[in-house]
Amino acid sequence: MHRTVLQRELRSRASHKALAWVNSFNISRSVHSLPFTTVEAEGISGSQPAEVQNLVQGKWTGSAAWNTLLDPLNGEPFIKVAEVDETGVQPFVESLSKCPKHGLHNPFKSPERYLLYGDISAKAAHMLSLPKVSDFFTRLIQRVSPKSYQQALGEVYVTRKFLENFSGDQVRFLARCFAVPGNHIGQQSHGYRWPYGPVAIITPFNFPLEIPVLQLMGALYMGNKPILKVDSKVSIVMEQMMRLLHYCGLPVEDVDFINSDGKTMNKLLMEANPRMTLFTGSSRVAEKLAVDLKGCIKLEDAGFDWKILGPDVEEVDYVAWVCDQDAYACSGQKCSAQSILFMHENWSASSLIPKMKYLAERRKLADLTIGPVLTVTTEAMLEHKKKLLQISGSKLLFGGEPLENHSIPPIYGALKPTAIYIPLEEILKDDNYELVTKEIFGPFQIITDYKKDQLPMVLDALERMHAHLTAAVVSNDPIFLQGVIGNTVNGTTYAGLRARTTGAPQNHWFGPAGDPRGAGIGTPEAIKLVWSCHREIIYDFGPLPRDWEIPPST
């Protein structure tokens, strides 16, 4: 009877606590800004620059040096980032060193923290569901990584759905173990998911909310203590999200957040020696880190992503629209963007290319359906175009010119959506292949075609690629799909008439394949693969057989 009363009392307290949390937010909403924010997304400007701080050992800190960022749309200095230099890494090294190898929690230690993170996720998902909060992050993403409102909102939506997916008991379920019967009575073997302890997360500019939140929360769910570094150009988004997570109950000591250049972060990693590092970004940096960190790394690196159109031509308008979205949404700045399109000769004879050209040319800077390219200059993209057009039989299908009537600073790129045709035979030549398959992280794609007996040549071109992230096989022909899928390796591959290369939702695995260092994101499988390792505990309690005697030496 007393137990029942106590349970009711605990439920009542939990209910009142949750209600108080919601009410505190509703009261705060009546004032000028959201309760967790330190900036107004649309108020950031040259005259009112925002500031981005670091978080270490539970405290927000500035820096002796501030890096001033230029507004990618007009060149105004509009954000000041407190960047840590090589002399300032020691507090972060000390913070990581305080986390033991067995983590902040594991199946035997502080298991209530699994429930804590389910609760944090539920609250954070609720916050992102509120129109004012969702709009704040959408606008903030647009300010630093210009993309259309719908594309930026999609990033917020995926993040919210991910947090909903791991609310309640779902974090605890990530640590589900298994047992195998032993050889004798009293013996059982149990397999557990075990944290690494101190870990590091490095994420790029193009998805300033979605990628860092999904990887950060995955690391925390499994019991690790992460240090998070987001590209400084966009780190204000995650700084504000960290403040939201603190508001939702995230212990301030559980995560460190640093702004720095690559050289400083490399020094920090060498000194702190995290047990595992997740890197999302360029293949060049990924390979360097893999050596420096002695392989203690998971990679979700770049991809020269391909799409194959099979022999069955259907729904040309739809396929053209998906091709346009895959190649040019976010100005092509997605690691999953369509880099090369292989058209069956049946598609070459259709109206696909004219329709793609029309869709590309309706994109405009005014609504950010095309915009600044943050890692490749206009000159670099035009130079690449020039080299490709020197290949025999190549031709410019559309684009290939700088954007007009804009104030994008010259440190960034500004190019019209571009497509260049190159014959398949020329792509496969040794002198051309590396040039053609060079990833341009902008609104730029290669288009080619193939005859029905040339599919082996297409598969050869795919086999020679080295980054196998996303791919699409557009066909409802099961035999064709079977042939292509069976002879390729990309980790996230769409198949069927509606296949695409981009637009990964929160409910499926997203990551490369063909590399043991490959990392995933979003799903329980991805979280367990990246953020935990296997630990086996063999229980052997006995009893001994009654007639047991010490045996001879062996």
Coordinates of C-alpha atoms in Angstrom, one line a residue:
M1 CA 0.0 0.0 0.0
H2 CA 2.8 2.4 0.9
R3 CA 4.6 1.5 -2.3
T4 CA 1.5 2.4 -4.3
V5 CA 1.2 5.8 -2.6
L6 CA 4.9 6.5 -3.2
Q7 CA 4.6 5.6 -6.9
R8 CA 1.7 8.0 -7.2
E9 CA 3.6 10.7 -5.4
L10 CA 6.6 10.3 -7.7
R11 CA 4.4 10.4 -10.8
S12 CA 2.8 13.5 -9.5
R13 CA 6.1 15.2 -8.9
A14 CA 7.4 14.3 -12.3
S15 CA 4.2 15.6 -13.9
H16 CA 4.5 18.9 -11.9
K17 CA 8.1 19.2 -12.9
A18 CA 7.4 18.7 -16.6
L19 CA 4.5 21.2 -16.4
A20 CA 6.7 23.7 -14.7
W21 CA 9.3 23.4 -17.4
V22 CA 6.7 24.0 -20.1
N23 CA 5.2 26.9 -18.2
S24 CA 8.6 28.5 -17.7
F25 CA 9.1 28.5 -21.5
N26 CA 5.6 29.9 -22.2
I27 CA 6.3 32.7 -19.7
S28 CA 9.7 33.4 -21.3
R29 CA 8.1 33.5 -24.8
S30 CA 6.3 36.7 -23.9
V31 CA 9.5 38.6 -23.6
H32 CA 11.7 39.8 -26.5
S33 CA 13.7 36.6 -27.2
L34 CA 13.6 32.9 -26.6
P35 CA 14.8 31.9 -23.2
F36 CA 18.0 30.1 -24.3
T37 CA 19.2 32.4 -27.1
T38 CA 21.9 35.1 -27.0
V39 CA 21.2 36.4 -30.6
E40 CA 18.4 37.4 -32.8
A41 CA 18.8 35.5 -36.1
E42 CA 17.6 38.3 -38.4
G43 CA 19.2 41.0 -36.3
I44 CA 22.8 39.9 -36.9
S45 CA 24.6 42.5 -39.1
G46 CA 27.6 44.6 -39.5
S47 CA 26.2 47.1 -37.1
Q48 CA 25.1 44.4 -34.6
P49 CA 27.6 41.6 -34.9
A50 CA 26.9 38.4 -33.0
E51 CA 29.5 36.6 -30.8
V52 CA 30.2 32.9 -30.5
Q53 CA 31.8 31.5 -27.4
N54 CA 33.5 28.2 -26.3
L55 CA 32.3 25.8 -23.7
V56 CA 34.8 24.0 -21.5
Q57 CA 34.4 22.3 -18.1
G58 CA 30.9 23.6 -17.8
K59 CA 31.6 27.2 -18.5
W60 CA 31.1 29.5 -21.5
T61 CA 34.3 31.3 -22.3
G62 CA 35.7 33.9 -24.7
S63 CA 39.1 34.0 -26.2
A64 CA 42.1 36.3 -26.5
A65 CA 41.6 36.3 -30.3
W66 CA 38.3 36.8 -32.2
N67 CA 37.9 35.7 -35.8
T68 CA 35.5 38.0 -37.7
L69 CA 33.3 36.3 -40.3
L70 CA 31.9 38.0 -43.4
D71 CA 28.3 37.8 -44.3
P72 CA 28.2 35.4 -47.2
L73 CA 25.5 37.5 -48.9
N74 CA 27.0 41.0 -48.6
G75 CA 30.5 40.8 -47.2
E76 CA 29.8 42.7 -44.0
P77 CA 31.7 41.5 -40.9
F78 CA 28.8 40.2 -39.0
I79 CA 29.9 37.4 -36.5
K80 CA 32.8 37.4 -34.1
V81 CA 34.0 33.9 -33.1
A82 CA 36.1 33.3 -30.0
E83 CA 38.7 31.1 -31.6
V84 CA 41.1 29.1 -29.4
D85 CA 44.7 29.0 -30.6
E86 CA 47.3 26.4 -29.9
T87 CA 48.3 28.0 -26.5
G88 CA 44.7 27.7 -25.3
V89 CA 43.9 24.0 -25.7
Q90 CA 45.0 22.9 -22.2
P91 CA 41.6 23.4 -20.5
F92 CA 40.0 21.2 -23.2
V93 CA 42.7 18.6 -22.8
E94 CA 42.2 18.5 -19.1
S95 CA 38.4 18.3 -19.4
L96 CA 38.6 15.3 -21.7
S97 CA 41.2 13.6 -19.5
K98 CA 38.7 13.7 -16.6
C99 CA 36.5 11.2 -18.4
P100 CA 37.5 7.6 -17.8
K101 CA 37.7 5.0 -20.6
H102 CA 34.5 3.4 -19.3
G103 CA 32.6 6.6 -20.0
L104 CA 30.1 8.7 -18.0
H105 CA 27.7 5.9 -18.0
N106 CA 27.4 2.3 -19.2
P107 CA 25.1 -0.7 -18.5
F108 CA 26.8 -1.2 -15.1
K109 CA 27.4 2.5 -14.1
S110 CA 24.9 5.3 -13.7
P111 CA 22.2 3.6 -15.9
E112 CA 19.8 6.3 -14.9
R113 CA 21.6 8.6 -17.4
Y114 CA 20.1 6.6 -20.2
L115 CA 16.7 7.8 -18.9
L116 CA 18.1 11.3 -18.5
Y117 CA 19.0 11.5 -22.1
G118 CA 15.7 10.1 -23.2
D119 CA 14.1 13.0 -21.2
I120 CA 16.5 15.6 -22.7
S121 CA 15.7 14.4 -26.2
A122 CA 11.9 14.6 -25.6
K123 CA 12.2 18.2 -24.3
A124 CA 14.5 19.3 -27.1
A125 CA 12.2 17.7 -29.7
H126 CA 9.3 19.6 -28.2
M127 CA 11.2 22.9 -28.3
L128 CA 12.0 22.4 -32.0
S129 CA 8.4 21.7 -32.7
L130 CA 7.4 25.2 -31.6
P131 CA 7.1 27.5 -34.6
K132 CA 9.1 30.3 -33.0
V133 CA 12.0 28.0 -32.1
S134 CA 11.9 26.2 -35.5
D135 CA 11.9 29.5 -37.3
F136 CA 14.8 30.8 -35.2
F137 CA 17.1 28.0 -36.2
T138 CA 15.9 28.0 -39.8
R139 CA 16.7 31.7 -40.1
L140 CA 20.0 31.3 -38.3
I141 CA 21.1 28.5 -40.7
Q142 CA 20.2 30.7 -43.6
R143 CA 22.3 33.5 -42.3
V144 CA 25.5 31.5 -42.2
S145 CA 25.0 28.7 -44.8
P146 CA 22.6 30.4 -47.2
K147 CA 20.0 28.0 -48.6
S148 CA 16.3 28.3 -49.3
Y149 CA 14.0 28.5 -46.3
Q150 CA 12.5 25.1 -47.2
Q151 CA 16.0 23.5 -47.3
A152 CA 17.0 25.0 -44.0
L153 CA 13.6 24.1 -42.4
G154 CA 14.1 20.5 -43.6
E155 CA 17.3 20.4 -41.5
V156 CA 15.5 21.5 -38.4
Y157 CA 12.7 19.0 -39.1
V158 CA 15.1 16.1 -39.5
T159 CA 16.8 17.1 -36.2
R160 CA 13.5 17.2 -34.4
K161 CA 12.3 13.8 -35.7
F162 CA 15.7 12.3 -34.7
L163 CA 15.2 13.6 -31.1
E164 CA 11.7 12.3 -31.1
N165 CA 12.9 8.9 -32.2
F166 CA 15.3 8.7 -29.2
S167 CA 12.9 10.0 -26.5
G168 CA 11.7 8.0 -23.5
D169 CA 13.2 4.5 -23.3
Q170 CA 14.8 4.5 -26.8
V171 CA 18.2 5.6 -25.4
R172 CA 18.2 2.7 -23.0
F173 CA 17.3 0.3 -25.8
L174 CA 20.5 1.4 -27.6
A175 CA 22.4 -0.4 -24.9
R176 CA 20.5 -3.7 -25.3
C177 CA 22.7 -6.7 -24.6
F178 CA 22.5 -10.4 -25.4
A179 CA 23.3 -13.6 -23.6
V180 CA 24.6 -17.0 -24.8
P181 CA 24.4 -20.2 -22.7
G182 CA 27.7 -21.3 -21.4
N183 CA 29.5 -24.7 -21.3
H184 CA 28.3 -25.7 -17.8
I185 CA 25.9 -24.6 -15.1
G186 CA 26.5 -21.1 -13.8
Q187 CA 28.3 -19.9 -17.0
Q188 CA 26.8 -17.4 -19.4
S189 CA 28.3 -15.0 -21.9
H190 CA 26.9 -11.5 -22.2
G191 CA 27.6 -9.0 -24.9
Y192 CA 27.3 -5.3 -24.0
R193 CA 27.6 -2.0 -26.0
W194 CA 30.3 -0.1 -24.2
P195 CA 31.3 3.6 -24.5
Y196 CA 34.7 4.8 -25.5
G197 CA 34.8 7.5 -22.9
P198 CA 36.5 10.7 -24.1
V199 CA 35.7 11.3 -27.8
A200 CA 35.8 14.1 -30.4
I201 CA 33.4 15.2 -33.1
I202 CA 34.4 17.4 -36.1
T203 CA 31.6 18.5 -38.5
P204 CA 31.4 20.7 -41.6
F205 CA 29.6 23.9 -42.6
N206 CA 26.9 22.6 -44.9
F207 CA 24.5 21.2 -42.3
P208 CA 25.3 23.3 -39.3
L209 CA 22.5 21.8 -37.1
E210 CA 21.6 18.4 -38.4
I211 CA 25.0 16.7 -38.6
P212 CA 26.5 17.9 -35.3
V213 CA 23.3 17.3 -33.3
L214 CA 22.7 13.8 -34.5
Q215 CA 26.4 12.8 -33.9
L216 CA 26.6 14.6 -30.6
M217 CA 23.5 13.1 -29.2
G218 CA 24.5 9.6 -30.4
A219 CA 27.8 10.0 -28.6
L220 CA 26.1 11.1 -25.4
Y221 CA 23.4 8.4 -25.5
M222 CA 26.1 5.7 -25.4
G223 CA 27.9 7.3 -22.4
N224 CA 30.8 9.2 -24.0
K225 CA 32.1 12.7 -23.2
P226 CA 32.5 14.5 -26.5
I227 CA 34.4 17.7 -27.5
L228 CA 32.5 19.2 -30.5
K229 CA 34.1 21.3 -33.2
V230 CA 31.9 22.8 -35.9
D231 CA 33.3 24.8 -38.8
S232 CA 33.7 28.3 -37.4
K233 CA 31.8 29.8 -40.4
V234 CA 28.5 28.2 -39.0
S235 CA 29.3 27.4 -35.4
I236 CA 26.9 30.0 -34.1
V237 CA 24.0 27.6 -35.0
M238 CA 25.4 24.8 -32.8
E239 CA 26.4 27.2 -30.0
Q240 CA 22.7 28.3 -29.8
M241 CA 21.6 24.6 -29.9
M242 CA 23.9 23.8 -27.1
R243 CA 22.2 26.5 -25.0
L244 CA 18.8 25.0 -25.9
L245 CA 20.1 21.5 -24.8
H246 CA 21.3 23.0 -21.5
Y247 CA 17.8 24.5 -21.1
C248 CA 16.3 21.1 -21.6
G249 CA 18.5 19.5 -18.9
L250 CA 21.8 18.6 -20.6
P251 CA 24.5 18.6 -17.8
V252 CA 26.8 21.5 -18.7
E253 CA 29.9 19.4 -18.0
D254 CA 28.9 16.6 -20.4
V255 CA 30.0 18.4 -23.6
D256 CA 32.9 20.7 -24.5
F257 CA 32.4 23.0 -27.5
I258 CA 35.5 24.6 -29.2
N259 CA 36.0 27.1 -32.0
S260 CA 39.5 26.8 -33.6
D261 CA 41.3 26.4 -36.9
G262 CA 42.3 23.0 -38.1
K263 CA 45.9 23.2 -36.9
T264 CA 44.8 24.0 -33.3
M265 CA 42.2 21.2 -33.4
N266 CA 44.9 18.8 -34.6
K267 CA 47.1 19.8 -31.7
L268 CA 44.3 19.3 -29.2
L269 CA 43.6 15.8 -30.6
M270 CA 47.2 14.8 -30.4
E271 CA 47.4 16.0 -26.7
A272 CA 44.0 14.8 -25.5
N273 CA 44.2 11.5 -27.3
P274 CA 40.4 10.9 -27.5
R275 CA 39.5 7.2 -27.7
M276 CA 37.5 7.8 -30.9
T277 CA 37.0 10.7 -33.3
L278 CA 34.1 11.2 -35.7
F279 CA 35.1 13.3 -38.7
T280 CA 32.6 14.5 -41.4
G281 CA 34.3 16.5 -44.2
S282 CA 36.8 16.4 -46.9
S283 CA 38.6 13.2 -47.9
R284 CA 42.0 14.9 -47.7
V285 CA 41.7 16.0 -44.1
A286 CA 40.1 12.6 -43.3
E287 CA 43.1 10.7 -44.5
K288 CA 45.5 12.9 -42.5
L289 CA 43.5 12.5 -39.3
A290 CA 43.4 8.7 -39.8
V291 CA 47.2 8.6 -39.8
D292 CA 47.6 11.1 -36.9
L293 CA 45.0 9.3 -34.7
K294 CA 46.4 5.8 -35.5
G295 CA 43.1 4.7 -37.0
C296 CA 41.0 5.6 -33.9
I297 CA 38.5 7.4 -36.2
K298 CA 35.2 7.0 -38.0
L299 CA 34.8 8.9 -41.3
E300 CA 31.8 10.3 -43.1
D301 CA 33.8 12.0 -45.8
A302 CA 33.1 13.5 -49.2
G303 CA 31.5 11.6 -52.1
F304 CA 31.5 12.0 -55.9
D305 CA 28.0 10.7 -56.0
W306 CA 26.4 9.1 -59.0
K307 CA 23.0 8.5 -60.5
I308 CA 22.2 6.0 -63.2
L309 CA 19.0 6.3 -65.3
G310 CA 18.0 2.8 -66.5
P311 CA 16.3 1.8 -69.8
D312 CA 12.7 2.5 -68.8
V313 CA 11.8 6.1 -69.4
E314 CA 8.9 7.2 -67.2
E315 CA 7.7 10.4 -65.5
V316 CA 10.3 12.6 -67.2
D317 CA 9.1 15.7 -65.4
Y318 CA 9.5 14.1 -62.0
V319 CA 12.9 12.6 -62.7
A320 CA 14.1 16.0 -64.1
W321 CA 12.9 17.7 -60.9
V322 CA 14.7 15.2 -58.7
C323 CA 17.9 15.6 -60.7
D324 CA 17.7 19.4 -60.3
Q325 CA 17.2 19.0 -56.5
D326 CA 20.0 16.5 -56.2
A327 CA 22.5 18.6 -58.1
Y328 CA 21.6 22.2 -57.1
A329 CA 19.7 22.4 -53.9
C330 CA 21.8 24.1 -51.2
S331 CA 23.9 25.3 -54.2
G332 CA 25.2 21.8 -54.6
Q333 CA 26.9 21.9 -51.1
K334 CA 25.8 18.5 -49.9
C335 CA 28.1 15.5 -49.5
S336 CA 25.3 13.6 -51.2
A337 CA 24.8 16.0 -54.1
Q338 CA 24.5 14.5 -57.6
S339 CA 28.0 14.8 -59.1
I340 CA 27.6 12.7 -62.2
L341 CA 24.5 11.5 -64.2
F342 CA 24.7 8.4 -66.4
M343 CA 21.7 8.4 -68.9
H344 CA 20.6 5.3 -70.8
E345 CA 20.3 6.2 -74.5
N346 CA 16.5 6.0 -74.1
W347 CA 16.7 9.0 -71.7
S348 CA 19.1 10.8 -74.0
A349 CA 16.4 10.8 -76.7
S350 CA 13.8 12.2 -74.2
S351 CA 13.2 15.8 -73.1
L352 CA 15.1 15.3 -69.9
I353 CA 18.0 17.6 -70.5
P354 CA 15.9 20.6 -71.7
K355 CA 13.6 20.1 -68.6
M356 CA 16.7 20.1 -66.3
K357 CA 18.0 23.2 -68.0
Y358 CA 14.7 25.0 -67.4
L359 CA 14.6 24.0 -63.8
A360 CA 18.2 25.0 -63.2
E361 CA 17.6 28.4 -64.8
R362 CA 14.6 29.3 -62.6
R363 CA 16.8 29.2 -59.5
K364 CA 17.6 32.6 -58.2
L365 CA 19.6 34.3 -55.5
A366 CA 16.6 36.3 -54.2
D367 CA 15.1 33.2 -52.6
L368 CA 18.4 31.4 -52.1
T369 CA 17.5 28.5 -54.3
I370 CA 21.0 29.3 -55.6
G371 CA 23.5 31.1 -53.5
P372 CA 27.1 31.5 -52.2
V373 CA 29.5 28.6 -52.4
L374 CA 31.5 28.7 -49.2
T375 CA 34.5 26.5 -50.0
V376 CA 35.1 27.0 -53.7
T377 CA 35.6 30.3 -55.4
T378 CA 34.0 31.4 -58.7
E379 CA 37.4 31.4 -60.4
A380 CA 38.2 27.9 -59.3
M381 CA 34.8 26.6 -60.6
L382 CA 35.3 28.4 -63.9
E383 CA 38.8 27.0 -64.3
H384 CA 37.5 23.5 -63.7
K385 CA 34.8 24.1 -66.4
K386 CA 37.5 25.3 -68.8
K387 CA 39.6 22.2 -68.3
L388 CA 36.6 19.8 -68.7
L389 CA 35.6 21.6 -72.0
Q390 CA 39.0 20.8 -73.4
I391 CA 38.1 17.1 -73.4
S392 CA 37.2 15.8 -76.8
G393 CA 33.4 15.7 -77.4
S394 CA 32.6 17.7 -74.2
K395 CA 30.1 20.5 -74.3
L396 CA 28.4 22.9 -71.9
L397 CA 24.7 22.0 -71.4
F398 CA 23.8 25.0 -69.3
G399 CA 25.2 27.4 -66.7
G400 CA 28.9 27.9 -66.6
E401 CA 28.7 31.6 -65.9
P402 CA 29.1 33.6 -62.7
L403 CA 25.9 34.8 -60.9
E404 CA 25.0 38.4 -61.7
N405 CA 23.9 41.4 -59.7
H406 CA 25.0 40.3 -56.3
S407 CA 27.2 41.4 -53.4
I408 CA 28.6 38.0 -52.5
P409 CA 32.3 38.6 -51.3
P410 CA 35.0 37.2 -53.7
I411 CA 36.2 34.8 -51.0
Y412 CA 33.1 32.7 -51.8
G413 CA 31.9 31.3 -55.1
A414 CA 28.9 32.5 -57.1
L415 CA 28.1 30.3 -60.1
K416 CA 24.9 29.6 -62.0
P417 CA 23.8 25.9 -61.9
T418 CA 26.1 24.2 -64.3
A419 CA 26.1 20.9 -66.3
I420 CA 28.8 19.7 -68.7
Y421 CA 28.4 16.7 -71.0
I422 CA 31.4 14.4 -71.5
P423 CA 31.3 11.2 -73.6
L424 CA 31.6 8.0 -71.6
E425 CA 34.6 6.8 -73.6
E426 CA 36.4 10.0 -72.7
I427 CA 35.6 9.8 -69.0
L428 CA 37.2 6.3 -68.8
K429 CA 40.5 7.4 -70.3
D430 CA 43.3 7.5 -67.7
D431 CA 44.2 11.1 -68.7
N432 CA 40.7 12.3 -68.0
Y433 CA 39.3 10.2 -65.2
E434 CA 40.7 12.0 -62.2
L435 CA 39.8 15.4 -63.7
V436 CA 36.2 14.4 -64.5
T437 CA 35.6 12.8 -61.1
K438 CA 37.1 15.7 -59.0
E439 CA 34.4 16.7 -56.5
I440 CA 33.4 20.4 -56.9
F441 CA 31.4 21.3 -53.7
G442 CA 29.1 23.6 -55.6
P443 CA 26.3 23.7 -58.2
F444 CA 28.3 21.6 -60.7
Q445 CA 27.6 18.2 -62.3
I446 CA 28.9 16.0 -65.1
I447 CA 26.3 14.4 -67.5
T448 CA 27.0 11.5 -69.8
D449 CA 25.1 8.8 -71.6
Y450 CA 25.5 5.1 -72.4
K451 CA 24.1 2.5 -74.9
K452 CA 22.5 -0.7 -73.6
D453 CA 25.6 -2.7 -74.2
Q454 CA 27.8 -0.2 -72.4
L455 CA 26.6 -0.8 -68.8
P456 CA 29.8 -2.7 -68.0
M457 CA 31.7 0.6 -68.9
V458 CA 29.5 2.5 -66.5
L459 CA 30.1 0.0 -63.7
D460 CA 33.9 0.2 -64.4
A461 CA 33.7 4.0 -64.0
L462 CA 31.9 3.5 -60.6
E463 CA 34.4 0.8 -59.5
R464 CA 37.3 3.2 -60.0
M465 CA 35.8 5.9 -57.6
H466 CA 37.2 6.0 -54.1
A467 CA 34.4 7.7 -52.0
H468 CA 31.3 5.7 -51.9
L469 CA 28.7 7.7 -50.0
T470 CA 25.4 8.0 -51.9
A471 CA 24.0 6.8 -55.2
A472 CA 20.8 6.4 -57.1
V473 CA 19.6 3.8 -59.7
V474 CA 16.5 5.3 -61.4
S475 CA 14.6 2.3 -62.8
N476 CA 11.7 0.0 -62.0
D477 CA 13.3 -2.8 -64.0
P478 CA 14.2 -5.4 -61.3
I479 CA 16.8 -7.1 -63.4
F480 CA 18.6 -3.8 -64.2
L481 CA 18.5 -2.8 -60.5
Q482 CA 19.9 -6.2 -59.5
G483 CA 22.8 -5.9 -61.9
V484 CA 23.7 -2.4 -60.8
I485 CA 23.2 -2.8 -57.1
G486 CA 25.1 -6.1 -57.0
N487 CA 28.1 -4.6 -58.7
T488 CA 28.4 -1.3 -56.6
V489 CA 29.1 -0.4 -53.0
N490 CA 27.7 3.0 -52.0
G491 CA 26.5 3.0 -48.5
T492 CA 23.3 4.9 -49.1
T493 CA 21.8 3.8 -52.4
Y494 CA 18.3 4.7 -53.6
A495 CA 16.7 2.3 -56.1
G496 CA 13.5 2.7 -58.2
L497 CA 11.8 5.3 -60.3
R498 CA 11.8 7.8 -57.4
A499 CA 15.5 7.2 -56.5
R500 CA 17.6 10.2 -55.5
T501 CA 21.0 10.9 -54.1
T502 CA 20.1 13.5 -51.4
G503 CA 17.5 14.2 -48.9
A504 CA 18.4 11.6 -46.2
P505 CA 15.6 11.6 -43.6
Q506 CA 16.1 10.7 -39.9
N507 CA 14.8 7.2 -40.2
H508 CA 17.4 5.6 -42.4
W509 CA 21.2 4.9 -42.3
F510 CA 23.3 7.6 -44.0
G511 CA 27.0 6.9 -44.5
P512 CA 29.6 5.5 -46.8
A513 CA 30.4 1.8 -47.5
G514 CA 33.5 -0.1 -48.6
D515 CA 35.7 1.3 -45.9
P516 CA 36.0 -0.1 -42.3
R517 CA 36.4 3.5 -41.1
G518 CA 33.0 4.4 -42.5
A519 CA 30.6 6.1 -40.1
G520 CA 26.8 6.2 -40.2
I521 CA 24.3 8.7 -38.8
G522 CA 20.7 8.8 -37.7
T523 CA 19.7 5.2 -36.8
P524 CA 20.2 2.9 -33.8
E525 CA 22.6 0.9 -36.0
A526 CA 24.7 4.0 -36.8
I527 CA 24.8 5.1 -33.2
K528 CA 25.9 1.7 -31.9
L529 CA 28.5 1.3 -34.7
V530 CA 30.1 4.8 -34.3
W531 CA 29.7 5.5 -30.6
S532 CA 30.1 2.2 -28.8
C533 CA 32.2 -0.9 -28.9
H534 CA 31.5 -4.5 -28.0
R535 CA 32.4 -5.7 -24.5
E536 CA 31.9 -9.4 -23.5
I537 CA 31.3 -10.3 -19.8
I538 CA 31.4 -14.1 -19.1
Y539 CA 29.7 -14.9 -15.8
D540 CA 31.0 -18.2 -14.3
F541 CA 29.5 -18.7 -10.9
G542 CA 29.7 -22.4 -10.5
P543 CA 29.0 -24.6 -8.6
L544 CA 32.0 -27.0 -9.2
P545 CA 31.2 -30.6 -9.7
R546 CA 31.2 -32.5 -6.4
D547 CA 33.9 -34.9 -7.4
W548 CA 36.2 -32.2 -8.9
E549 CA 39.9 -32.6 -8.2
I550 CA 43.0 -30.7 -9.4
P551 CA 43.8 -32.1 -12.8
P552 CA 47.3 -32.7 -14.2
S553 CA 49.1 -29.7 -15.7
T554 CA 48.5 -29.1 -19.3

